[in-house]
Short mmCIF file of C-alpha atoms and ligand atoms in Angstrom, two decimals:
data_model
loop_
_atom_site.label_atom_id
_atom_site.label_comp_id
_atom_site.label_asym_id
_atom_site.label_seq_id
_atom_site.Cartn_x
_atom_site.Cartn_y
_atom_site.Cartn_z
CA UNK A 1 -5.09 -9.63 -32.72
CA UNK A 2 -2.40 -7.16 -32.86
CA UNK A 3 0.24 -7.43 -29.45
CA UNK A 4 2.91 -6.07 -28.20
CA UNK A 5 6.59 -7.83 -27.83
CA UNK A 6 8.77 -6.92 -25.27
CA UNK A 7 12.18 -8.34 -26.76
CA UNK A 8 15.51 -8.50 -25.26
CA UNK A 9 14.96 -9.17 -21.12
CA UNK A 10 16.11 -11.05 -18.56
CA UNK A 11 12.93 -12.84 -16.84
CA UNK A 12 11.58 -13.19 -13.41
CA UNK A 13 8.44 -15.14 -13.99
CA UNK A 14 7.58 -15.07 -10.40
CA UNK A 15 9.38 -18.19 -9.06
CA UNK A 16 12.98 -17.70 -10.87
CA UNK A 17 15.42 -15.73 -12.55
CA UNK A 18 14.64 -17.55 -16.36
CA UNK A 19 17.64 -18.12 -17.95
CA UNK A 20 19.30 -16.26 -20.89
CA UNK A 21 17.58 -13.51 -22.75
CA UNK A 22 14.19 -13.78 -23.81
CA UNK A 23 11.09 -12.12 -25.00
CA UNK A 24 7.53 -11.83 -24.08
CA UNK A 25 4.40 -10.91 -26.29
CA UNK A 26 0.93 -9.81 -24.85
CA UNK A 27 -2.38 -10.16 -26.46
CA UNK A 28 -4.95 -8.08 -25.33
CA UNK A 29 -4.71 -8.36 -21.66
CA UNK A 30 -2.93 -11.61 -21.25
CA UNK A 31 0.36 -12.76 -21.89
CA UNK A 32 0.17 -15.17 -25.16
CA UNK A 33 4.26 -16.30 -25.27
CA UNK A 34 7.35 -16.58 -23.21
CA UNK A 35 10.23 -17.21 -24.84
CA UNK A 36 13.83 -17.85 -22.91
CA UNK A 37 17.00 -18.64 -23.40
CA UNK A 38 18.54 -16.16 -26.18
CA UNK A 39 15.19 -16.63 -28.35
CA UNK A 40 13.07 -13.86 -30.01
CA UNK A 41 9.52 -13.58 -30.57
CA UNK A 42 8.51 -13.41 -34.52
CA UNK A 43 6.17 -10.02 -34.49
CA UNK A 44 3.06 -11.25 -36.30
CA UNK A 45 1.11 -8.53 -38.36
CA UNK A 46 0.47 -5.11 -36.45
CA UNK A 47 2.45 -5.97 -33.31
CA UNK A 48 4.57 -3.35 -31.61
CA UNK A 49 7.65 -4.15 -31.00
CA UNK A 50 9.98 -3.11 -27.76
CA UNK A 51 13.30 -3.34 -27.46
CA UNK A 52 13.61 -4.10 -23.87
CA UNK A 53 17.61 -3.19 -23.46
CA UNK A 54 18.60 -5.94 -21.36
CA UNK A 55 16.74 -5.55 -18.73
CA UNK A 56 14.36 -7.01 -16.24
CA UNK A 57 11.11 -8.30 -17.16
CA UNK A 58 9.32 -9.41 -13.83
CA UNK A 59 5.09 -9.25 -13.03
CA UNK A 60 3.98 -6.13 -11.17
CA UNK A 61 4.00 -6.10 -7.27
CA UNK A 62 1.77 -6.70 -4.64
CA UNK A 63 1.49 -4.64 -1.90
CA UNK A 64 -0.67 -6.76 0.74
CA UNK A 65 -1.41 -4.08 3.43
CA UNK A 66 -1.96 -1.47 1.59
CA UNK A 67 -3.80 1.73 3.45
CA UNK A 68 -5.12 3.82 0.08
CA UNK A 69 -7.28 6.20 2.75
CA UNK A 70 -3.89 6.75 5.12
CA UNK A 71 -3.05 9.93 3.84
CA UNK A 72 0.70 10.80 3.35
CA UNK A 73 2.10 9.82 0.30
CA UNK A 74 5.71 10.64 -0.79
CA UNK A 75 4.14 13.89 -2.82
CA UNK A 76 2.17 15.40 -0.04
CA UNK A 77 3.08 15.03 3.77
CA UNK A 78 -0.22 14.94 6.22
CA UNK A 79 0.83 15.21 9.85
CA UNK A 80 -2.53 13.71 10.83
CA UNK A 81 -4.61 10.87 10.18
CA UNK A 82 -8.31 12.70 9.37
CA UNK A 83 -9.02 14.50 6.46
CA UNK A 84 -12.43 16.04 5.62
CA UNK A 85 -14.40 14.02 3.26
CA UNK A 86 -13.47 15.42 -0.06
CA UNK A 87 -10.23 15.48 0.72
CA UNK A 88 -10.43 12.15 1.95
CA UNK A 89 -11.60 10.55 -1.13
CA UNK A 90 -9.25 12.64 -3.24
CA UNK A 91 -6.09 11.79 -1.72
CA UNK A 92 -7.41 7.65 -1.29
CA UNK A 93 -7.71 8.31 -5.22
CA UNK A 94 -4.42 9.62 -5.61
CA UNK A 95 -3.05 7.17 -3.57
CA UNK A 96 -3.91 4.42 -5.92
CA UNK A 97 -2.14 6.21 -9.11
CA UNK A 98 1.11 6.66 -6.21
CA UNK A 99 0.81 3.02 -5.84
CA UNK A 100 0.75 2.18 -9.67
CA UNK A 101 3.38 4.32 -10.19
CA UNK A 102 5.59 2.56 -7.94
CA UNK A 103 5.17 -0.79 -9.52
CA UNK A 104 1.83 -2.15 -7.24
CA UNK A 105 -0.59 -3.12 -9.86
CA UNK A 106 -1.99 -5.07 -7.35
CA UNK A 107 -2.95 -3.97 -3.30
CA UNK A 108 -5.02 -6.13 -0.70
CA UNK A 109 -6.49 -3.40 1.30
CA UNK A 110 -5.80 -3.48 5.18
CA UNK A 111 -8.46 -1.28 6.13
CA UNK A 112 -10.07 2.05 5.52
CA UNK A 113 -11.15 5.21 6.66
CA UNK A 114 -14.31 5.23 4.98
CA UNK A 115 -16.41 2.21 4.76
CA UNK A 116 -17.07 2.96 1.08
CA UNK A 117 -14.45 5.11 -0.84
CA UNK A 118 -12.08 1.95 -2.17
CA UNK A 119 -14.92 0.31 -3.12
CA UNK A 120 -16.07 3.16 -5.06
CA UNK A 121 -12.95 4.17 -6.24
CA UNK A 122 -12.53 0.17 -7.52
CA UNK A 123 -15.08 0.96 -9.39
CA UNK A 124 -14.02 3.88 -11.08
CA UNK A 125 -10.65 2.04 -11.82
CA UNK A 126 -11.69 -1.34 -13.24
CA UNK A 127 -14.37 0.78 -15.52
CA UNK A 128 -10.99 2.66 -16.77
CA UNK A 129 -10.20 6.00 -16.61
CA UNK A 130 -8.86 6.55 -13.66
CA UNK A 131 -5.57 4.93 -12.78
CA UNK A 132 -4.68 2.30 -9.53
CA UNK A 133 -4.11 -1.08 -8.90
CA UNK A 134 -6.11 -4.02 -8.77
CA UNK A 135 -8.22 -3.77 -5.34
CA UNK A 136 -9.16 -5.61 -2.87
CA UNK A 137 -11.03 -3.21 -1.51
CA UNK A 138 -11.97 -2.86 2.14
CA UNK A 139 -14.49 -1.45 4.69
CA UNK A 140 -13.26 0.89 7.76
CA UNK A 141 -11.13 -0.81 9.80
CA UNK A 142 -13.68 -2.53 13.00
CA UNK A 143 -12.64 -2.37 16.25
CA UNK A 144 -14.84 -1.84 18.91
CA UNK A 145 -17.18 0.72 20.29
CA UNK A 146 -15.02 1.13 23.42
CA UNK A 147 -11.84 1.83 21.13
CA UNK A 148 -11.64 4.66 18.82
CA UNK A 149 -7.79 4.39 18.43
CA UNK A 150 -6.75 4.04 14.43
CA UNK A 151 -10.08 4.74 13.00
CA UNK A 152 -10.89 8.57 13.30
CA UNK A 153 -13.01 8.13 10.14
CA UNK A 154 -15.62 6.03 12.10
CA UNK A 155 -19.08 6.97 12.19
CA UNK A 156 -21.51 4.52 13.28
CA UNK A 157 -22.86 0.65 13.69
CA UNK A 158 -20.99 -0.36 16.20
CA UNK A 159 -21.94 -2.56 18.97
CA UNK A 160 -20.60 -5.81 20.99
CA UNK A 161 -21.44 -9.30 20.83
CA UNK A 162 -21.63 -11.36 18.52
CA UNK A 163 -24.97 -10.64 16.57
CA UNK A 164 -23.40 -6.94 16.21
CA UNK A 165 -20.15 -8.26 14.29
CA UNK A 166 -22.06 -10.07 12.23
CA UNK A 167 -24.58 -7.01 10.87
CA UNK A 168 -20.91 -4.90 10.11
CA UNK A 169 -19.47 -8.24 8.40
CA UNK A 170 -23.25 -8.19 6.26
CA UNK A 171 -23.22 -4.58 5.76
CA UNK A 172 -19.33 -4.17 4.15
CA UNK A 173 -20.42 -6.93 1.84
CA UNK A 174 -23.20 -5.37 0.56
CA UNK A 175 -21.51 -1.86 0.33
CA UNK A 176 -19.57 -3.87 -1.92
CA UNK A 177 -16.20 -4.74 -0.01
CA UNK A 178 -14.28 -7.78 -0.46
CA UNK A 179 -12.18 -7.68 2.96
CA UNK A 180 -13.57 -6.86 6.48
CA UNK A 181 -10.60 -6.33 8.84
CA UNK A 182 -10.79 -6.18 12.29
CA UNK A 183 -8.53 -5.29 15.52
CA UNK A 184 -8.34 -8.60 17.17
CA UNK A 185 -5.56 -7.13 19.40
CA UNK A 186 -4.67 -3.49 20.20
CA UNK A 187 -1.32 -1.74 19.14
CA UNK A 188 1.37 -0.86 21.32
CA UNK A 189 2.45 1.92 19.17
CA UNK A 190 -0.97 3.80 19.75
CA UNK A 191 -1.13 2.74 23.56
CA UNK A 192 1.03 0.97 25.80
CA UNK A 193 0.41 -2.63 26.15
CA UNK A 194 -2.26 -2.56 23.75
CA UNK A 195 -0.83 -4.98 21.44
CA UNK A 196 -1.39 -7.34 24.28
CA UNK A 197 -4.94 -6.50 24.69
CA UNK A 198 -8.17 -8.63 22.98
CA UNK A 199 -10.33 -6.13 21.26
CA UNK A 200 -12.96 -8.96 20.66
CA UNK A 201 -14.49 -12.50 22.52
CA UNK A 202 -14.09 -15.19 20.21
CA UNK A 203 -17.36 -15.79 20.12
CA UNK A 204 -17.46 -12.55 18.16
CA UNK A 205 -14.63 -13.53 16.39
CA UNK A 206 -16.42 -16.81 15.19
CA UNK A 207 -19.70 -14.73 14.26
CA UNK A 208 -17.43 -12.29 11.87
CA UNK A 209 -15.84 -15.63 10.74
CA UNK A 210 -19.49 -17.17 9.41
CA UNK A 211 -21.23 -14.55 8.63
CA UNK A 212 -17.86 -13.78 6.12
CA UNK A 213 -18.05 -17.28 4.62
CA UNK A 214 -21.80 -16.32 4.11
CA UNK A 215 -21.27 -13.18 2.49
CA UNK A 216 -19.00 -14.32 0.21
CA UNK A 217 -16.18 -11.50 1.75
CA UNK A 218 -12.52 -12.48 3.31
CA UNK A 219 -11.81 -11.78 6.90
CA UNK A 220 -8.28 -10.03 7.60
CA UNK A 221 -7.22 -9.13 11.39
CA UNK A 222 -4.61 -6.96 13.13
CA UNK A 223 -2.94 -9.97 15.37
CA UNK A 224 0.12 -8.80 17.46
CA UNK A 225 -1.22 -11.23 20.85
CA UNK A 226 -0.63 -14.32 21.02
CA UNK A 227 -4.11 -14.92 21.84
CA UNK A 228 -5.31 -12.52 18.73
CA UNK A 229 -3.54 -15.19 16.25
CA UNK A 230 -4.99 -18.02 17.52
CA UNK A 231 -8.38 -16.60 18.16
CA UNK A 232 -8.40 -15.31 13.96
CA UNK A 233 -7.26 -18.91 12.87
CA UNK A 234 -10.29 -20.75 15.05
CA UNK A 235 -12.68 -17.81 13.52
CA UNK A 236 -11.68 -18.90 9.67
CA UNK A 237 -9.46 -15.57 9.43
CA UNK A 238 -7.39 -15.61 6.07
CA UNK A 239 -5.29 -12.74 6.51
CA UNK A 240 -3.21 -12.47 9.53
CA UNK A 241 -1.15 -9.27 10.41
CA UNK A 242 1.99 -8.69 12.38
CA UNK A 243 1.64 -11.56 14.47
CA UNK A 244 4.58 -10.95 16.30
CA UNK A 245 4.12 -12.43 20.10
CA UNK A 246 2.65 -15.95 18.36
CA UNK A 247 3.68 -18.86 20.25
CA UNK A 248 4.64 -21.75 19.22
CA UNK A 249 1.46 -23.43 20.04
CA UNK A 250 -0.04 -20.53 17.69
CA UNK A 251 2.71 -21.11 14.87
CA UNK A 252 1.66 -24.80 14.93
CA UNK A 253 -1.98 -23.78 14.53
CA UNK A 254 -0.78 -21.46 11.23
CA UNK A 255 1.10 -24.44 9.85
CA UNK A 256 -2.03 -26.83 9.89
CA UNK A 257 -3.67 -23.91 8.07
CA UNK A 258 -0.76 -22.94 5.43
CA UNK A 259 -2.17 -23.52 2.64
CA UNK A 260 -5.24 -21.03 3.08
CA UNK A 261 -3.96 -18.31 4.77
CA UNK A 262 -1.66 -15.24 4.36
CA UNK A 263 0.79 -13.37 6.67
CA UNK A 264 2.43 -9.98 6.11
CA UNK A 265 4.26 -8.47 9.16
CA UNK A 266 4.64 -5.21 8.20
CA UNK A 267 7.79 -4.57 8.49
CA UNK A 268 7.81 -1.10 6.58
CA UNK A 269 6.14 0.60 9.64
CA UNK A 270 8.30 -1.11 12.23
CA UNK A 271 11.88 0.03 10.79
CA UNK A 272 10.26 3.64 9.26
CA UNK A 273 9.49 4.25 13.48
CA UNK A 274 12.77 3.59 14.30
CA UNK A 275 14.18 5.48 11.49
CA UNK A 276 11.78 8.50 12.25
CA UNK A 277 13.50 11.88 13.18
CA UNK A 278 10.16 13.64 14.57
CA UNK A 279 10.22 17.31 15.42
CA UNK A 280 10.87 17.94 19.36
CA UNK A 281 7.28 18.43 20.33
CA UNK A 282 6.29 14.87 19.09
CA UNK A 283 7.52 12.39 21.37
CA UNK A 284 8.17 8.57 19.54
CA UNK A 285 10.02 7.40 22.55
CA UNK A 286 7.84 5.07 23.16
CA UNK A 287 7.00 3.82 19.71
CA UNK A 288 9.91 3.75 19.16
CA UNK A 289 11.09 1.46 22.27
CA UNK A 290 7.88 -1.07 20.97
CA UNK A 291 9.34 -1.43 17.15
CA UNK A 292 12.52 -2.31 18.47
CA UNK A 293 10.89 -4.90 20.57
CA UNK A 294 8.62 -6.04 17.16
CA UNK A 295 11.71 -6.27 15.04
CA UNK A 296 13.60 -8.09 17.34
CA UNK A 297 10.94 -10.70 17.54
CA UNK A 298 9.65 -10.41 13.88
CA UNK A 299 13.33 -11.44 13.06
CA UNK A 300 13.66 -14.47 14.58
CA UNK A 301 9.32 -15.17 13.75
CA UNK A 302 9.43 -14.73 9.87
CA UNK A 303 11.74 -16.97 9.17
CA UNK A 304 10.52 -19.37 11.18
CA UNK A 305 7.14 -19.15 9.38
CA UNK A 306 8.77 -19.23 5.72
CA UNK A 307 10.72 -22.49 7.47
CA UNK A 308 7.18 -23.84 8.17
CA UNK A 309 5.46 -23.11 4.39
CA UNK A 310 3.43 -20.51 5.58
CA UNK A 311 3.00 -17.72 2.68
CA UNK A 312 4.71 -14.24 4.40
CA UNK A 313 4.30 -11.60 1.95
CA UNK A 314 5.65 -7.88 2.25
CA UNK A 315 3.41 -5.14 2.78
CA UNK A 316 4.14 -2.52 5.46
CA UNK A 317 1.14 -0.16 6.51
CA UNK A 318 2.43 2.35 4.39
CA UNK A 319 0.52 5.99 4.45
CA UNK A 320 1.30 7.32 7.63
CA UNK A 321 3.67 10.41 7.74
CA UNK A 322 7.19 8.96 8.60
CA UNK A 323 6.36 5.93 6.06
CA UNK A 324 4.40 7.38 3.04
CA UNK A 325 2.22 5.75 0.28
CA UNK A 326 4.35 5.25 -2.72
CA UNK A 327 7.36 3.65 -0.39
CA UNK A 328 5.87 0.26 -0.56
CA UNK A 329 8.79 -1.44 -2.39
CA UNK A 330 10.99 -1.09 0.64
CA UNK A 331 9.48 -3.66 2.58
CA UNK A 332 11.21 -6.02 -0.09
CA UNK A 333 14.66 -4.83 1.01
CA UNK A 334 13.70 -5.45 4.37
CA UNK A 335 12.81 -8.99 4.06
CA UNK A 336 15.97 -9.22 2.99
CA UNK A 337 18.14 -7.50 5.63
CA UNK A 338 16.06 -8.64 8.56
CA UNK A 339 14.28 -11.76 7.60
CA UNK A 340 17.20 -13.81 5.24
CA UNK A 341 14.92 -13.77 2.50
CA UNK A 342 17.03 -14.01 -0.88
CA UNK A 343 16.00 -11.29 -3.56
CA UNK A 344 14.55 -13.62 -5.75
CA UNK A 345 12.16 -15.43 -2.63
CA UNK A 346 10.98 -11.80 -2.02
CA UNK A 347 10.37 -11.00 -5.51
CA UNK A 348 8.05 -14.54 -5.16
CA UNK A 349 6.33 -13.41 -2.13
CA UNK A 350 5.87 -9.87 -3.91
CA UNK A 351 4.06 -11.88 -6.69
CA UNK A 352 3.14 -15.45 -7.05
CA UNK A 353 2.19 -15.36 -3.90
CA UNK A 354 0.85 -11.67 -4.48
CA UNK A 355 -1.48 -13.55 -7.33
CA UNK A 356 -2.55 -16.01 -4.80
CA UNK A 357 -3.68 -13.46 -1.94
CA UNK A 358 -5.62 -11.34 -4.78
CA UNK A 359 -7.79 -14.82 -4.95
CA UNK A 360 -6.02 -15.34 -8.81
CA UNK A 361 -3.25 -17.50 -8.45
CA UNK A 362 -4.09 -19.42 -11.60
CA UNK A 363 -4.08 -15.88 -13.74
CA UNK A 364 -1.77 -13.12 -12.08
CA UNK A 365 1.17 -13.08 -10.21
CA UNK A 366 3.40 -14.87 -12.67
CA UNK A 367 4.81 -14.30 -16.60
CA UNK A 368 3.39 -17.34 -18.27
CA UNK A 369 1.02 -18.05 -20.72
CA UNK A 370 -2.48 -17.27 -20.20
CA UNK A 371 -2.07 -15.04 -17.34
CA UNK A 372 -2.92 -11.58 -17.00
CA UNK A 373 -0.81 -9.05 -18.06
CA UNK A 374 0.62 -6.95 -15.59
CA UNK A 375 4.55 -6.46 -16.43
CA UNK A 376 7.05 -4.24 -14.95
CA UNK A 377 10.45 -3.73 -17.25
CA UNK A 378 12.78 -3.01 -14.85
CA UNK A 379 16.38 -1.04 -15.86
CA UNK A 380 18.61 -2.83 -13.73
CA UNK A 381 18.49 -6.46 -12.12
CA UNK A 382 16.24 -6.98 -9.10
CA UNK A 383 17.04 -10.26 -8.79
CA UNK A 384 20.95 -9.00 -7.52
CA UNK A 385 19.56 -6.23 -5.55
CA UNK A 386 15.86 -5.34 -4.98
CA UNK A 387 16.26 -1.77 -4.13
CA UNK A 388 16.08 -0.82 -7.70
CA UNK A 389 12.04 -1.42 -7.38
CA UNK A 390 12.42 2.10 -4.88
CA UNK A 391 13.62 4.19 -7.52
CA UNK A 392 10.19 4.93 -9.80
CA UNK A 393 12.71 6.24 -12.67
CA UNK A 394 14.64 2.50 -13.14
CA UNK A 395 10.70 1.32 -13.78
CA UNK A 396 11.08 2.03 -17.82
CA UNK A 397 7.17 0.32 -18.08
CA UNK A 398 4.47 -0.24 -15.97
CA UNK A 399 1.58 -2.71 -17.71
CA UNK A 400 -1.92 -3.44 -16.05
CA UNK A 401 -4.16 -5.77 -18.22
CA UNK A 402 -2.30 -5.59 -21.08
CA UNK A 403 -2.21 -1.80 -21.24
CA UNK A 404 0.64 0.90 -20.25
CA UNK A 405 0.22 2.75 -17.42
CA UNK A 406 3.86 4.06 -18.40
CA UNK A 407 4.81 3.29 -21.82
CA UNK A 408 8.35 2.70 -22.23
CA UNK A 409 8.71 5.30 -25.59
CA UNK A 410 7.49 7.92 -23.25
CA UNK A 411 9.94 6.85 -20.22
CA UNK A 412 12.41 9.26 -19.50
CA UNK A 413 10.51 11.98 -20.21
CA UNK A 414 9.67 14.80 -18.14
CA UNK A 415 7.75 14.00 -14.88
CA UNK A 416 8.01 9.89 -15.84
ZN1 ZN B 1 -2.37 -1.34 8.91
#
């Protein structure tokens, strides 16, 4: 079968920097050969051939808390949160093409505003014609009936206890989702001492926690409380978010459970409040008072976790207005200035450990034989400085299963 050889790169294969120049060919949707260390690939009959100008060769990011349904993106500013319906599942759409642009060929969806636009929209993508990442798609975000903070797309089927939880887990699998993700604790930056708040018993907790494992679907939570982390690990939760007042009774209890479960901290949101210059009517004083207080503790927490083995990934509840879709890659620079991550561990946690939270650690996440094709050649060297992945124009290609979603002949050119 006919491929296409990217010649002439420096490789990041996911774990490391490979050495010396080298060469990769793709087959189909997969990657067939990797060579390193000054070697070319011999084109075999009908391959096309790129010259890939020294630079960086790496697998396409992972963005694991993405919001597709949060509407601002870097092209179109939404001062809210609700949209009506068709504009709703428009902008989700166009969301997913931001994201791919950007270098995310792959997102882990932390919530939605709809219970059923990603998974239709997954649809549309893996069927082709219509451009995004690889989804994990999720339901609407469940908190309860007593809270309507975060959700304004919310409709119906709620209820407390635990036979309720377990009829929304049932019903976002068979809609079709993958992840149900629920509020275990509230968020100070919506409400004052909410992060400290339990949304849920753990009795419900537990009930989401089987009737997931029955369904066949993956349980993610919002955990800032202490008691929110610990409650998601007994209940079977695999992806944990923020976690920032865990103890260290609840960091011993994510240790004994590394090797299944997933943290991202969302650090995007935290340093885009502080950042945030809003217009004199909108107050952020206090949001802005509780991300200093989540950085401050996320700092010294994150590294303690990556000390521990536990798989941190970036991922930063982009979509809001200060902190747009299509910013994603910034959380990588962050792990570096905040967390002592080196560029190359980040570039790992954006990856092989992306591959692993998508469920497909064995095929994605990684340039090496046999996996799945999803490349970024990047004009400049990540591995010294990972702000490059901010600046779309340095990504000359963009590859999902096998095919360009920006074709490096065509980089450069207006609008690319
Ligand atoms: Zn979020």
């Amino acid at each position: 079968m006919a491929g296409i050889i990217i010649n002439n790169v420096r490789i990041f294969d996911g774990a490391q920097l490979r050495t010396g120049i080298g060469a990769v060919r793709v087959e189909g949707n997969r990657i067939s050969e990797v060579a390193d260390s000054g070697r070319r690939i011999e084109p075999q009959a009908g391959d096309r051939v790129i010259d890939g100008q020294g630079g960086t060769l790496m697998p396409g990011l992972v963005e694991a808390h993405a919001h597709l349904s949060w509407p601002s993106s870097v092209e179109r500013f939404v001062p809210g949160m609700a949209l009506p319906p068709e504009d709703l599942v428009l902008t989700t759409a166009r969301n997913a093409r931001i994201l791919l642009d950007h270098g995310f060929t792959s997102a882990y969806s932390a919530g939605s505003l709809s219970k059923s636009v990603e998974v239709v929209l997954n649809t549309f993508i893996t069927s082709g014609g219509m451009p995004g990442p690889r989804l994990v798609a999720s339901s609407i975000e469940r908190s309860p009936p007593t809270i309507d903070e975060l959700d304004p797309g919310q409709v119906a089927d709620h209820g407390t206890g635990p036979q309720a939880v377990r009829e929304f887990v049932k019903q976002c699998a068979s809609i079709g989702a993958k992840s149900v993700k629920f509020l275990l604790s509230g968020e100070d930056a919506l409400m004052p001492g909410a992060s400290q708040q339990l949304l849920y018993t753990q009795e419900e907790a537990s009930a989401a926690g089987e009737q997931a494992r029955e369904s066949g679907v993956w349980l993610a939570c919002h955990a800032q409380a202490n008691e929110a982390v610990k409650m998601g690990l007994r209940a079977g939760f695999r992806v944990l978010y923020h976690c920032t007042y865990a103890d260290s009774e609840a960091l011993d209890m994510l240790e004994a459970k590394r090797d299944d479960i997933f943290i991202a901290p969302a650090v995007g949101i935290i340093q885009a409040t502080l950042d945030a210059n809003p217009p004199p009517h909108f107050d952020m004083t206090h949001m802005k008072t509780s991300a200093a207080e989540v950085l401050a503790l996320q700092k010294k927490l994150v590294p303690e976790l990556k000390r521990r083995g536990l798989k941190v990934l970036p991922g930063g509840d982009y979509g809001f207005p200060f902190n747009p879709n299509g910013r994603n890659a910034r959380d990588l620079e962050l792990f570096v200035e905040h967390f002592g991550y080196s560029p190359e561990e980040v570039l790992s946690a954006a990856t092989l450990l992306g591959g692993e939270l998508m469920g497909m650690g064995d095929e994605l996440g990684q340039v090496k034989p046999g996996f799945l094709a999803d490349l970024l050649l990047v004009d400049g060297d990540p591995v010294a400085d990972v702000r490059v992945l901010q600046d779309r124009k340095r990504l000359r290609a963009i590859m999902k299963d096998g095919r360009f979603h920006k074709d490096p002949a065509l980089a450069g050119l207006a609008g690319a």
